[in-house]
């Protein structure tokens, strides 16, 4: 699913002649094109879809929407690692999680082979 997500403009610059911004989406930062909102300023919020800021949004509405998306897990779906999501959908654990691996039992010490005693 592709969402239009509200984000806060952190900084504005130009890249290859295009007005671009770094936008924060509840902790995830992405580069966004501002060509559809040429007067958008640092600190303002906008609804962003597929990398384009489409509409200015007030701060309260933006924060409420971001909180709702986070509660529903939609921010992870939209901005999370697609490989991790595919592993989870397949029922497999993600092998590169930031969590440390559980400790396993120590390996037994190597000993010299024992001779069998014949009766």
JSON list of C-alpha atoms in Angstrom, two decimals:
[
{"chain": "A", "resi": 1, "resn": "UNK", "atom": "CA", "xyz": [0.00, 0.00, 0.00]},
{"chain": "A", "resi": 2, "resn": "UNK", "atom": "CA", "xyz": [1.25, 3.48, -0.75]},
{"chain": "A", "resi": 3, "resn": "UNK", "atom": "CA", "xyz": [0.18, 6.20, 1.66]},
{"chain": "A", "resi": 4, "resn": "UNK", "atom": "CA", "xyz": [0.18, 9.96, 1.57]},
{"chain": "A", "resi": 5, "resn": "UNK", "atom": "CA", "xyz": [1.97, 10.69, 4.85]},
{"chain": "A", "resi": 6, "resn": "UNK", "atom": "CA", "xyz": [2.31, 14.00, 6.68]},
{"chain": "A", "resi": 7, "resn": "UNK", "atom": "CA", "xyz": [5.84, 15.16, 7.38]},
{"chain": "A", "resi": 8, "resn": "UNK", "atom": "CA", "xyz": [7.67, 18.18, 8.80]},
{"chain": "A", "resi": 9, "resn": "UNK", "atom": "CA", "xyz": [10.19, 20.02, 6.64]},
{"chain": "A", "resi": 10, "resn": "UNK", "atom": "CA", "xyz": [13.61, 20.04, 8.30]},
{"chain": "A", "resi": 11, "resn": "UNK", "atom": "CA", "xyz": [15.66, 21.79, 5.62]},
{"chain": "A", "resi": 12, "resn": "UNK", "atom": "CA", "xyz": [15.32, 22.96, 2.04]},
{"chain": "A", "resi": 13, "resn": "UNK", "atom": "CA", "xyz": [17.84, 22.96, -0.78]},
{"chain": "A", "resi": 14, "resn": "UNK", "atom": "CA", "xyz": [18.21, 22.42, -4.47]},
{"chain": "A", "resi": 15, "resn": "UNK", "atom": "CA", "xyz": [19.29, 19.28, -6.27]},
{"chain": "A", "resi": 16, "resn": "UNK", "atom": "CA", "xyz": [19.87, 19.31, -10.03]},
{"chain": "A", "resi": 17, "resn": "UNK", "atom": "CA", "xyz": [17.70, 22.44, -10.36]},
{"chain": "A", "resi": 18, "resn": "UNK", "atom": "CA", "xyz": [14.81, 20.97, -8.34]},
{"chain": "A", "resi": 19, "resn": "UNK", "atom": "CA", "xyz": [13.66, 22.35, -4.97]},
{"chain": "A", "resi": 20, "resn": "UNK", "atom": "CA", "xyz": [14.08, 19.51, -2.46]},
{"chain": "A", "resi": 21, "resn": "UNK", "atom": "CA", "xyz": [13.65, 19.10, 1.29]},
{"chain": "A", "resi": 22, "resn": "UNK", "atom": "CA", "xyz": [14.56, 16.71, 4.06]},
{"chain": "A", "resi": 23, "resn": "UNK", "atom": "CA", "xyz": [11.26, 15.78, 5.68]},
{"chain": "A", "resi": 24, "resn": "UNK", "atom": "CA", "xyz": [10.68, 14.01, 8.99]},
{"chain": "A", "resi": 25, "resn": "UNK", "atom": "CA", "xyz": [7.87, 11.44, 9.13]},
{"chain": "A", "resi": 26, "resn": "UNK", "atom": "CA", "xyz": [7.66, 10.64, 12.83]},
{"chain": "A", "resi": 27, "resn": "UNK", "atom": "CA", "xyz": [11.34, 9.78, 13.12]},
{"chain": "A", "resi": 28, "resn": "UNK", "atom": "CA", "xyz": [12.01, 8.61, 9.56]},
{"chain": "A", "resi": 29, "resn": "UNK", "atom": "CA", "xyz": [13.68, 11.19, 7.34]},
{"chain": "A", "resi": 30, "resn": "UNK", "atom": "CA", "xyz": [13.38, 11.17, 3.56]},
{"chain": "A", "resi": 31, "resn": "UNK", "atom": "CA", "xyz": [14.26, 13.47, 0.69]},
{"chain": "A", "resi": 32, "resn": "UNK", "atom": "CA", "xyz": [11.13, 15.03, -0.86]},
{"chain": "A", "resi": 33, "resn": "UNK", "atom": "CA", "xyz": [10.48, 17.13, -3.96]},
{"chain": "A", "resi": 34, "resn": "UNK", "atom": "CA", "xyz": [8.85, 20.53, -3.25]},
{"chain": "A", "resi": 35, "resn": "UNK", "atom": "CA", "xyz": [8.05, 21.55, -6.81]},
{"chain": "A", "resi": 36, "resn": "UNK", "atom": "CA", "xyz": [4.27, 21.29, -6.22]},
{"chain": "A", "resi": 37, "resn": "UNK", "atom": "CA", "xyz": [4.55, 23.50, -3.09]},
{"chain": "A", "resi": 38, "resn": "UNK", "atom": "CA", "xyz": [7.18, 26.08, -4.02]},
{"chain": "A", "resi": 39, "resn": "UNK", "atom": "CA", "xyz": [6.41, 28.34, -1.03]},
{"chain": "A", "resi": 40, "resn": "UNK", "atom": "CA", "xyz": [6.63, 25.59, 1.66]},
{"chain": "A", "resi": 41, "resn": "UNK", "atom": "CA", "xyz": [9.03, 26.63, 4.43]},
{"chain": "A", "resi": 42, "resn": "UNK", "atom": "CA", "xyz": [11.21, 24.88, 7.03]},
{"chain": "A", "resi": 43, "resn": "UNK", "atom": "CA", "xyz": [9.08, 23.85, 10.02]},
{"chain": "A", "resi": 44, "resn": "UNK", "atom": "CA", "xyz": [5.86, 23.50, 8.04]},
{"chain": "A", "resi": 45, "resn": "UNK", "atom": "CA", "xyz": [4.04, 20.23, 7.46]},
{"chain": "A", "resi": 46, "resn": "UNK", "atom": "CA", "xyz": [2.96, 18.75, 4.15]},
{"chain": "A", "resi": 47, "resn": "UNK", "atom": "CA", "xyz": [1.28, 15.61, 2.92]},
{"chain": "A", "resi": 48, "resn": "UNK", "atom": "CA", "xyz": [3.83, 13.62, 0.92]},
{"chain": "A", "resi": 49, "resn": "UNK", "atom": "CA", "xyz": [3.08, 10.89, -1.59]},
{"chain": "A", "resi": 50, "resn": "UNK", "atom": "CA", "xyz": [5.75, 8.94, -3.50]},
{"chain": "A", "resi": 51, "resn": "UNK", "atom": "CA", "xyz": [8.38, 11.55, -2.73]},
{"chain": "A", "resi": 52, "resn": "UNK", "atom": "CA", "xyz": [6.36, 14.67, -3.64]},
{"chain": "A", "resi": 53, "resn": "UNK", "atom": "CA", "xyz": [4.96, 17.21, -1.17]},
{"chain": "A", "resi": 54, "resn": "UNK", "atom": "CA", "xyz": [1.39, 17.67, -2.40]},
{"chain": "A", "resi": 55, "resn": "UNK", "atom": "CA", "xyz": [-0.49, 19.74, 0.17]},
{"chain": "A", "resi": 56, "resn": "UNK", "atom": "CA", "xyz": [0.32, 21.94, 3.18]},
{"chain": "A", "resi": 57, "resn": "UNK", "atom": "CA", "xyz": [-1.07, 20.63, 6.48]},
{"chain": "A", "resi": 58, "resn": "UNK", "atom": "CA", "xyz": [-1.44, 22.19, 9.92]},
{"chain": "A", "resi": 59, "resn": "UNK", "atom": "CA", "xyz": [0.76, 20.82, 12.72]},
{"chain": "A", "resi": 60, "resn": "UNK", "atom": "CA", "xyz": [-2.07, 19.41, 14.86]},
{"chain": "A", "resi": 61, "resn": "UNK", "atom": "CA", "xyz": [-3.60, 17.41, 11.99]},
{"chain": "A", "resi": 62, "resn": "UNK", "atom": "CA", "xyz": [-0.17, 16.17, 10.93]},
{"chain": "A", "resi": 63, "resn": "UNK", "atom": "CA", "xyz": [0.71, 14.94, 14.44]},
{"chain": "A", "resi": 64, "resn": "UNK", "atom": "CA", "xyz": [-2.67, 13.24, 14.91]},
{"chain": "A", "resi": 65, "resn": "UNK", "atom": "CA", "xyz": [-2.33, 11.45, 11.58]},
{"chain": "A", "resi": 66, "resn": "UNK", "atom": "CA", "xyz": [1.26, 10.36, 12.29]},
{"chain": "A", "resi": 67, "resn": "UNK", "atom": "CA", "xyz": [0.22, 9.01, 15.70]},
{"chain": "A", "resi": 68, "resn": "UNK", "atom": "CA", "xyz": [-2.68, 7.08, 14.17]},
{"chain": "A", "resi": 69, "resn": "UNK", "atom": "CA", "xyz": [-0.45, 5.66, 11.41]},
{"chain": "A", "resi": 70, "resn": "UNK", "atom": "CA", "xyz": [2.12, 4.59, 14.03]},
{"chain": "A", "resi": 71, "resn": "UNK", "atom": "CA", "xyz": [-0.55, 2.86, 16.15]},
{"chain": "A", "resi": 72, "resn": "UNK", "atom": "CA", "xyz": [-1.78, 0.97, 13.09]},
{"chain": "A", "resi": 73, "resn": "UNK", "atom": "CA", "xyz": [1.76, 0.00, 12.07]},
{"chain": "A", "resi": 74, "resn": "UNK", "atom": "CA", "xyz": [1.37, 1.84, 8.79]},
{"chain": "A", "resi": 75, "resn": "UNK", "atom": "CA", "xyz": [4.56, 3.88, 9.16]},
{"chain": "A", "resi": 76, "resn": "UNK", "atom": "CA", "xyz": [6.57, 0.66, 9.42]},
{"chain": "A", "resi": 77, "resn": "UNK", "atom": "CA", "xyz": [4.70, -0.68, 6.39]},
{"chain": "A", "resi": 78, "resn": "UNK", "atom": "CA", "xyz": [5.40, 2.49, 4.42]},
{"chain": "A", "resi": 79, "resn": "UNK", "atom": "CA", "xyz": [8.98, 3.21, 5.51]},
{"chain": "A", "resi": 80, "resn": "UNK", "atom": "CA", "xyz": [10.23, -0.10, 6.92]},
{"chain": "A", "resi": 81, "resn": "UNK", "atom": "CA", "xyz": [12.73, -2.41, 5.29]},
{"chain": "A", "resi": 82, "resn": "UNK", "atom": "CA", "xyz": [10.96, -4.34, 2.50]},
{"chain": "A", "resi": 83, "resn": "UNK", "atom": "CA", "xyz": [13.23, -7.36, 2.99]},
{"chain": "A", "resi": 84, "resn": "UNK", "atom": "CA", "xyz": [12.35, -7.51, 6.68]},
{"chain": "A", "resi": 85, "resn": "UNK", "atom": "CA", "xyz": [8.66, -7.22, 5.83]},
{"chain": "A", "resi": 86, "resn": "UNK", "atom": "CA", "xyz": [8.92, -10.02, 3.25]},
{"chain": "A", "resi": 87, "resn": "UNK", "atom": "CA", "xyz": [10.63, -12.29, 5.79]},
{"chain": "A", "resi": 88, "resn": "UNK", "atom": "CA", "xyz": [7.89, -11.59, 8.33]},
{"chain": "A", "resi": 89, "resn": "UNK", "atom": "CA", "xyz": [5.16, -12.23, 5.74]},
{"chain": "A", "resi": 90, "resn": "UNK", "atom": "CA", "xyz": [6.80, -15.57, 4.96]},
{"chain": "A", "resi": 91, "resn": "UNK", "atom": "CA", "xyz": [6.78, -16.51, 8.64]},
{"chain": "A", "resi": 92, "resn": "UNK", "atom": "CA", "xyz": [10.55, -16.39, 8.96]},
{"chain": "A", "resi": 93, "resn": "UNK", "atom": "CA", "xyz": [12.48, -14.30, 11.49]},
{"chain": "A", "resi": 94, "resn": "UNK", "atom": "CA", "xyz": [14.52, -11.44, 10.06]},
{"chain": "A", "resi": 95, "resn": "UNK", "atom": "CA", "xyz": [18.17, -12.57, 10.40]},
{"chain": "A", "resi": 96, "resn": "UNK", "atom": "CA", "xyz": [19.60, -9.06, 10.60]},
{"chain": "A", "resi": 97, "resn": "UNK", "atom": "CA", "xyz": [17.53, -7.69, 13.47]},
{"chain": "A", "resi": 98, "resn": "UNK", "atom": "CA", "xyz": [19.19, -5.14, 15.73]},
{"chain": "A", "resi": 99, "resn": "UNK", "atom": "CA", "xyz": [18.48, -7.37, 18.71]},
{"chain": "A", "resi": 100, "resn": "UNK", "atom": "CA", "xyz": [21.37, -9.57, 19.86]},
{"chain": "A", "resi": 101, "resn": "UNK", "atom": "CA", "xyz": [21.18, -13.26, 19.15]},
{"chain": "A", "resi": 102, "resn": "UNK", "atom": "CA", "xyz": [20.03, -15.40, 22.08]},
{"chain": "A", "resi": 103, "resn": "UNK", "atom": "CA", "xyz": [22.90, -17.03, 23.91]},
{"chain": "A", "resi": 104, "resn": "UNK", "atom": "CA", "xyz": [23.34, -20.68, 23.09]},
{"chain": "A", "resi": 105, "resn": "UNK", "atom": "CA", "xyz": [24.72, -23.43, 25.28]},
{"chain": "A", "resi": 106, "resn": "UNK", "atom": "CA", "xyz": [28.51, -23.65, 25.24]},
{"chain": "A", "resi": 107, "resn": "UNK", "atom": "CA", "xyz": [29.98, -26.19, 22.87]},
{"chain": "A", "resi": 108, "resn": "UNK", "atom": "CA", "xyz": [31.32, -29.32, 24.55]},
{"chain": "A", "resi": 109, "resn": "UNK", "atom": "CA", "xyz": [35.07, -29.48, 24.95]},
{"chain": "A", "resi": 110, "resn": "UNK", "atom": "CA", "xyz": [36.87, -31.76, 22.52]},
{"chain": "A", "resi": 111, "resn": "UNK", "atom": "CA", "xyz": [38.26, -34.90, 24.09]},
{"chain": "A", "resi": 112, "resn": "UNK", "atom": "CA", "xyz": [40.48, -37.64, 22.75]},
{"chain": "A", "resi": 113, "resn": "UNK", "atom": "CA", "xyz": [38.61, -40.63, 21.37]},
{"chain": "A", "resi": 114, "resn": "UNK", "atom": "CA", "xyz": [38.10, -43.38, 23.95]},
{"chain": "A", "resi": 115, "resn": "UNK", "atom": "CA", "xyz": [39.12, -46.93, 23.16]},
{"chain": "A", "resi": 116, "resn": "UNK", "atom": "CA", "xyz": [36.43, -49.51, 23.51]},
{"chain": "A", "resi": 117, "resn": "UNK", "atom": "CA", "xyz": [37.15, -52.15, 26.08]},
{"chain": "A", "resi": 118, "resn": "UNK", "atom": "CA", "xyz": [36.43, -55.69, 24.85]},
{"chain": "A", "resi": 119, "resn": "UNK", "atom": "CA", "xyz": [35.22, -58.18, 27.50]}
]
